[in-house]
Coordinates of C-alpha atoms in Angstrom, one line a residue:
M1 CA -50.9 12.3 -36.4
I2 CA -50.9 11.2 -32.5
R3 CA -47.4 8.9 -31.8
P4 CA -48.0 5.5 -29.6
G5 CA -47.8 7.0 -26.1
E6 CA -48.2 10.3 -26.9
R7 CA -50.1 12.4 -23.7
R8 CA -53.2 14.1 -25.7
F9 CA -56.2 13.4 -23.7
S10 CA -60.0 15.2 -23.5
L11 CA -61.8 16.3 -20.5
V12 CA -65.2 16.1 -19.4
L13 CA -66.8 17.7 -16.9
G14 CA -70.1 16.3 -16.6
G15 CA -73.4 18.0 -14.9
G16 CA -74.3 17.4 -11.4
A17 CA -76.0 20.6 -9.8
L18 CA -73.8 22.0 -6.6
R19 CA -71.5 18.4 -6.6
G20 CA -70.1 19.6 -10.0
L21 CA -67.7 21.9 -7.7
A22 CA -65.7 18.8 -7.5
H23 CA -64.5 19.2 -10.8
I24 CA -62.8 22.5 -9.5
G25 CA -60.7 20.1 -7.4
A26 CA -60.5 17.5 -10.5
L27 CA -59.0 20.5 -12.0
R28 CA -56.1 21.0 -9.8
A29 CA -55.0 17.3 -9.5
L30 CA -54.7 17.4 -12.9
E31 CA -52.6 20.5 -13.0
E32 CA -50.6 19.2 -10.0
R33 CA -49.9 16.0 -12.2
G34 CA -49.0 18.4 -15.7
W35 CA -51.7 16.7 -17.0
K36 CA -53.2 19.5 -19.6
P37 CA -56.2 18.8 -21.4
E38 CA -56.4 19.3 -25.7
A39 CA -60.0 20.2 -25.5
I40 CA -62.5 20.5 -22.4
V41 CA -66.1 19.5 -23.0
G42 CA -69.0 20.4 -20.1
T43 CA -72.3 19.9 -19.7
S44 CA -74.4 21.6 -17.0
I45 CA -72.1 23.2 -13.8
G46 CA -69.6 21.4 -15.9
A47 CA -69.9 23.3 -18.9
L48 CA -69.5 26.6 -15.7
V49 CA -66.4 25.4 -14.3
A50 CA -65.0 24.2 -17.7
S51 CA -65.8 27.6 -19.2
T52 CA -64.0 29.9 -16.3
W53 CA -60.9 27.2 -16.7
A54 CA -60.9 27.6 -20.6
S55 CA -61.2 31.4 -20.5
G56 CA -58.1 31.4 -18.5
F57 CA -58.9 31.5 -14.9
P58 CA -56.3 29.9 -13.2
V59 CA -57.3 27.0 -10.4
P60 CA -57.2 29.1 -6.8
E61 CA -59.0 31.6 -8.5
L62 CA -62.0 29.5 -9.2
E63 CA -61.6 27.8 -5.4
A64 CA -61.9 31.4 -4.4
M65 CA -65.0 31.7 -6.0
A66 CA -66.9 28.4 -5.2
L67 CA -66.0 29.1 -1.6
G68 CA -67.7 32.9 -2.3
L69 CA -70.8 31.3 -4.0
R70 CA -74.4 31.9 -2.3
R71 CA -77.9 30.4 -2.8
R72 CA -79.0 33.8 -3.7
D73 CA -76.2 34.3 -6.3
I74 CA -77.9 31.3 -8.0
F75 CA -81.4 30.6 -6.6
Q76 CA -83.9 33.0 -6.1
I77 CA -87.9 32.0 -6.7
S78 CA -89.7 32.8 -8.9
H79 CA -92.5 34.3 -7.2
A80 CA -94.3 36.7 -9.7
D81 CA -94.4 34.2 -12.4
M82 CA -95.7 31.5 -9.9
A83 CA -98.3 33.6 -8.3
L84 CA -99.7 35.2 -11.7
K85 CA -99.4 32.3 -14.1
R86 CA -99.3 29.2 -11.8
M87 CA -98.8 25.9 -13.1
M88 CA -97.9 28.1 -16.7
S89 CA -95.1 29.7 -14.8
P90 CA -92.0 29.0 -16.9
A91 CA -89.8 28.1 -13.7
L92 CA -89.3 27.5 -10.5
Y93 CA -86.4 30.0 -10.2
R94 CA -85.7 33.4 -11.7
K95 CA -83.5 33.2 -15.0
E96 CA -81.3 36.5 -14.2
P97 CA -79.5 35.2 -10.8
L98 CA -77.5 32.9 -13.1
Q99 CA -77.2 34.9 -16.3
D100 CA -76.1 37.5 -14.4
L101 CA -73.2 35.6 -12.7
V102 CA -72.5 33.6 -16.1
R103 CA -72.2 36.8 -17.7
G104 CA -70.2 38.5 -15.0
L105 CA -67.5 35.8 -15.2
L106 CA -67.2 35.5 -18.7
G107 CA -68.5 38.5 -20.3
D108 CA -68.9 38.6 -23.8
L109 CA -66.4 36.4 -25.3
T110 CA -67.1 33.7 -28.0
F111 CA -65.5 30.4 -28.4
R112 CA -63.3 31.7 -31.0
E113 CA -61.8 34.0 -28.7
L114 CA -61.1 31.3 -26.2
P115 CA -56.9 30.2 -25.1
H116 CA -58.0 26.5 -24.9
R117 CA -60.7 24.4 -26.8
L118 CA -64.0 24.4 -25.5
V119 CA -67.0 22.5 -26.3
I120 CA -70.3 23.1 -24.7
T121 CA -73.8 20.5 -25.0
A122 CA -77.5 21.7 -24.6
V123 CA -80.0 20.5 -25.9
E124 CA -83.4 22.5 -27.7
I125 CA -86.4 21.9 -26.1
N126 CA -88.7 22.0 -28.9
S127 CA -87.2 19.6 -31.1
G128 CA -85.0 17.8 -28.9
Q129 CA -82.0 18.6 -30.8
Q130 CA -78.4 17.9 -29.5
I131 CA -76.0 20.7 -29.7
F132 CA -72.3 21.0 -29.2
F133 CA -71.6 25.0 -28.6
G134 CA -67.7 25.2 -30.1
L135 CA -67.4 22.6 -32.7
P136 CA -66.6 24.6 -36.3
G137 CA -69.6 26.3 -37.3
L138 CA -70.9 26.8 -33.7
E139 CA -68.1 29.1 -32.5
D140 CA -69.6 33.1 -32.7
V141 CA -71.9 31.8 -29.8
T142 CA -71.0 33.8 -26.8
V143 CA -69.6 31.8 -24.1
A144 CA -71.6 32.9 -21.5
D145 CA -75.1 32.3 -23.4
A146 CA -73.9 28.4 -24.4
V147 CA -73.1 28.1 -20.6
I148 CA -76.5 29.5 -19.5
A149 CA -78.2 27.3 -21.4
S150 CA -76.3 24.0 -20.5
C151 CA -77.3 25.1 -17.3
S152 CA -81.1 25.6 -17.7
L153 CA -82.8 22.3 -16.0
P154 CA -86.0 22.5 -17.2
G155 CA -88.7 23.1 -14.3
F156 CA -85.6 25.2 -12.4
F157 CA -84.9 27.3 -14.8
P158 CA -86.7 28.6 -18.0
A159 CA -85.1 28.1 -21.2
H160 CA -82.4 30.3 -22.9
E161 CA -83.2 31.6 -26.3
I162 CA -80.0 31.9 -28.5
D163 CA -81.2 33.0 -31.9
S164 CA -84.6 32.6 -31.6
R165 CA -84.6 28.9 -30.4
F166 CA -84.6 27.6 -26.9
W167 CA -82.3 26.0 -25.1
V168 CA -81.8 23.7 -22.0
D169 CA -79.3 21.5 -19.9
G170 CA -77.4 19.2 -22.1
A171 CA -77.5 16.5 -19.6
L172 CA -81.3 15.7 -20.6
V173 CA -79.8 13.8 -23.5
D174 CA -76.2 13.2 -22.6
N175 CA -74.7 14.0 -18.8
L176 CA -71.1 12.9 -19.9
P177 CA -70.2 13.3 -23.3
V178 CA -67.6 11.3 -23.7
R179 CA -68.1 10.0 -27.2
L180 CA -67.7 14.0 -28.4
A181 CA -64.5 13.9 -26.7
A182 CA -63.3 11.1 -28.4
S183 CA -63.5 13.1 -31.7
L184 CA -61.5 15.5 -31.0
G185 CA -58.3 14.5 -32.4
V186 CA -57.2 13.0 -28.9
N187 CA -56.0 9.3 -27.9
A188 CA -57.4 9.2 -24.4
V189 CA -60.4 10.5 -22.3
V190 CA -60.5 11.8 -18.9
A191 CA -64.3 12.0 -17.6
V192 CA -65.1 13.7 -14.1
D193 CA -68.7 12.2 -13.4
V194 CA -70.4 13.6 -10.2
G195 CA -74.0 12.9 -11.5
A196 CA -74.0 9.1 -9.9
S197 CA -77.6 8.1 -8.2
S198 CA -76.5 5.1 -6.7
V199 CA -76.6 6.4 -3.2
I200 CA -80.0 5.0 -1.4
R201 CA -82.0 8.5 -0.3
A202 CA -84.6 8.6 2.4
D203 CA -88.0 10.5 2.1
M204 CA -87.8 11.7 -1.5
H205 CA -91.3 10.7 -1.7
Q206 CA -92.1 13.5 0.6
A207 CA -89.7 15.9 0.3
G208 CA -91.8 18.4 -2.3
F209 CA -91.5 18.3 -6.3
A210 CA -88.5 20.0 -6.8
V211 CA -86.4 17.5 -4.7
A212 CA -88.4 14.8 -6.1
F213 CA -87.8 16.2 -9.9
A214 CA -84.3 16.7 -9.2
R215 CA -83.9 13.2 -7.9
A216 CA -86.0 11.8 -10.9
S217 CA -83.9 13.6 -13.1
E218 CA -80.4 12.2 -11.1
I219 CA -81.6 8.5 -12.0
V220 CA -82.8 9.1 -15.5
F221 CA -79.4 10.8 -16.3
H222 CA -77.8 8.5 -14.7
Q223 CA -79.3 5.4 -16.2
A224 CA -78.8 6.7 -19.8
Q225 CA -75.1 7.6 -18.7
E226 CA -74.7 3.7 -17.7
S227 CA -76.4 3.1 -21.7
H228 CA -74.1 5.1 -23.4
L229 CA -70.9 3.5 -21.5
R230 CA -71.9 -0.1 -21.9
D231 CA -70.1 -0.9 -25.1
W232 CA -67.2 1.8 -24.8
K233 CA -64.5 0.4 -26.8
S234 CA -62.1 3.2 -28.1
P235 CA -59.7 5.7 -26.9
A236 CA -59.2 4.8 -23.1
L237 CA -61.5 6.3 -21.0
L238 CA -60.2 7.5 -17.9
L239 CA -63.5 7.6 -15.5
V240 CA -63.2 9.5 -12.3
Q241 CA -66.1 9.3 -9.8
P242 CA -65.3 11.6 -6.7
R243 CA -68.0 10.1 -3.5
V244 CA -70.0 12.9 -3.6
E245 CA -73.3 11.3 -4.1
H246 CA -74.1 11.9 -0.4
V247 CA -74.2 15.6 -0.8
P248 CA -77.8 17.0 -1.7
M249 CA -77.4 18.3 -5.4
F250 CA -78.5 21.9 -4.0
S251 CA -76.3 22.4 -1.1
F252 CA -74.1 25.4 -0.7
D253 CA -72.7 24.0 2.9
H254 CA -70.1 21.2 1.5
T255 CA -68.1 23.6 -1.1
R256 CA -64.3 22.4 0.7
E257 CA -65.4 18.9 1.0
L258 CA -66.6 18.6 -2.6
M259 CA -63.3 20.3 -4.1
A260 CA -61.1 18.3 -2.0
E261 CA -63.1 14.9 -2.7
G262 CA -62.7 15.9 -6.3
Q263 CA -59.2 16.8 -5.9
R264 CA -58.6 12.9 -4.1
A265 CA -60.6 11.4 -6.6
T266 CA -58.5 12.1 -9.3
Q267 CA -55.4 11.7 -7.9
A268 CA -56.4 8.0 -7.4
A269 CA -57.5 7.6 -11.2
L270 CA -54.5 8.9 -12.0
D271 CA -52.5 6.8 -9.5
A272 CA -54.2 3.8 -10.4
A273 CA -54.3 4.1 -14.4
G274 CA -51.3 6.7 -14.9
E275 CA -49.7 6.5 -18.4
K276 CA -51.0 3.1 -19.4
L277 CA -54.2 5.1 -20.7
F278 CA -52.1 6.4 -23.5
S279 CA -50.5 3.0 -24.7
V280 CA -53.6 0.5 -23.7
G281 CA -55.8 2.7 -26.2
S282 CA -59.2 1.0 -25.4
G283 CA -61.4 0.2 -22.2
I284 CA -62.6 2.1 -18.8
W285 CA -59.9 3.0 -16.4
P286 CA -59.1 2.4 -13.8
K287 CA -59.3 -1.5 -13.3
R288 CA -59.9 -3.4 -10.1
R289 CA -60.2 -7.3 -9.4
V290 CA -63.2 -8.3 -7.6
Q291 CA -64.4 -11.5 -6.0
L292 CA -68.5 -11.8 -6.4
R293 CA -70.3 -13.4 -3.8
V294 CA -74.3 -13.9 -3.2
V295 CA -75.6 -14.4 0.3
K296 CA -78.0 -17.7 0.3
E297 CA -79.9 -16.0 3.2
R298 CA -80.8 -13.2 1.8
C299 CA -81.4 -14.3 -2.1
I300 CA -85.2 -14.7 -3.1
G301 CA -84.3 -16.1 -6.6
C302 CA -85.9 -13.6 -8.4
G303 CA -82.9 -14.1 -11.5
V304 CA -82.6 -10.3 -11.8
C305 CA -78.7 -10.6 -11.3
V306 CA -79.0 -13.6 -14.3
A307 CA -80.6 -11.4 -16.5
S308 CA -78.6 -8.7 -16.6
E309 CA -75.3 -9.8 -15.9
P310 CA -75.5 -13.8 -17.5
G311 CA -71.8 -13.9 -17.7
D312 CA -71.5 -13.5 -14.0
F313 CA -74.1 -15.4 -12.5
H314 CA -76.7 -18.9 -13.3
M315 CA -79.1 -19.8 -11.0
G316 CA -78.6 -22.9 -8.9
P317 CA -80.2 -25.9 -8.3
D318 CA -81.7 -24.7 -5.3
G319 CA -83.5 -21.7 -7.3
R320 CA -80.9 -19.3 -6.0
A321 CA -78.4 -17.3 -7.7
V322 CA -74.9 -18.5 -8.0
A323 CA -71.9 -16.2 -9.0
R324 CA -69.4 -17.0 -11.0
P325 CA -66.2 -18.5 -8.7
D326 CA -63.1 -16.9 -10.4
P327 CA -62.2 -13.1 -9.9
R328 CA -63.5 -10.9 -12.5
E329 CA -62.0 -7.5 -13.6
W330 CA -64.2 -4.6 -13.2
S331 CA -64.1 -1.0 -14.7
P332 CA -66.0 1.9 -12.9
L333 CA -68.7 1.3 -15.1
D334 CA -69.3 -2.3 -13.6
G335 CA -71.7 -3.3 -10.4
A336 CA -74.4 -2.1 -11.4
V337 CA -75.9 -5.1 -10.5
L338 CA -75.0 -5.0 -6.6
R339 CA -77.3 -1.7 -6.5
H340 CA -80.3 -3.5 -8.3
C341 CA -80.7 -6.8 -6.6
P342 CA -84.0 -6.2 -4.9
T343 CA -82.5 -8.3 -1.6
Y344 CA -79.0 -6.5 -1.9
A345 CA -78.1 -10.0 -1.8
I346 CA -74.4 -9.5 -3.9
M347 CA -71.5 -8.3 -2.9
A348 CA -68.0 -7.8 -4.6
R349 CA -64.8 -7.8 -2.4
P350 CA -62.0 -5.9 -3.7
I351 CA -59.1 -8.3 -4.3
L352 CA -55.6 -6.8 -3.9
E353 CA -52.8 -8.4 -5.6
A354 CA -50.2 -9.7 -2.7
P355 CA -46.8 -7.6 -2.6
A356 CA -43.8 -9.0 -5.1
A357 CA -42.4 -11.0 -3.2
A358 CA -45.2 -12.4 -1.7
S359 CA -46.3 -13.1 -4.7
R360 CA -43.2 -15.1 -6.2
A361 CA -43.7 -17.1 -2.8
G362 CA -47.4 -17.8 -3.8
A363 CA -46.8 -18.3 -7.3
S364 CA -47.7 -21.7 -7.6
T365 CA -50.9 -21.4 -5.3
G366 CA -52.4 -18.1 -6.5
T367 CA -52.3 -16.2 -2.7
V368 CA -54.2 -13.0 -3.0
R369 CA -54.9 -10.4 -0.4
E370 CA -58.4 -9.6 0.1
S371 CA -59.8 -6.4 1.6
A372 CA -63.5 -5.7 2.6

């Protein structure tokens, strides 16, 4: 039985290729605040970081290992397969470097032997079945095998065989498996999302098939994630979104930046939500108040905003969109309407509450202070 206000949460580390090194910074921020998860759930690179932490690696050691990571430790092109098998080659990269790295870190540990509870997601490539290694009945698989499977993005790495079945990246079904995390006997979920696709990129269409495929996967995973979270009710979910979308998915030149941003974003989310997370019991946090505005000169009257967010927009008599006049409360999930407007005519300005004294003085007029 969980008592009201008791801090019992599960932690979810999502996929995002090398951007997932930001998860290490998130772990440091949680550790500094004394927030220890009851269980940790990982997908793709999130599975790799989660498994090393769950097996007992201290955060400083994870940081040192990340800084020492080089491209050849993971990505070695499968020249022989591509030359001999051509279009039938199983993947762009050889499987051995990734497998050697993971097995070198985790050895033959099974989920039963871990000091912390761990769940790792993967997808069976032939059936499309999603699996959660580490749940009851699925604890005897080695953690290394589960991690390799969850990191095997189709096209980049071959499917990984476990018990005569072939498993690939868990992100194919759910890049941020918060619903599973919510079922693990907790009263809150903290999820670190490093897979956002909202940033505008240039020349993706001519950057080569590997880059184009990675970008396509990024978009698909992000849209599926928004759909999964759209009707989230309970328990309370703290959604941490480090600003790492500008970093290329397979860049090894931003490790310090990624870890620092993961730590900063997690600290900011904890500051904004705090212990409230364990008493509110529902919703996606942290919340912020915003004022919506439509730039008339840009609006072409297509109606996309009205179709997607009818509570926030309507069409005016001039055939252009009009935003609701009153401020509204947004969670980290809100704001897709800005990205999907074809002319970027919609703006959302954060509204900061006035300091206490000023609030009392302006109570009768509803004074607020805005930031651009």
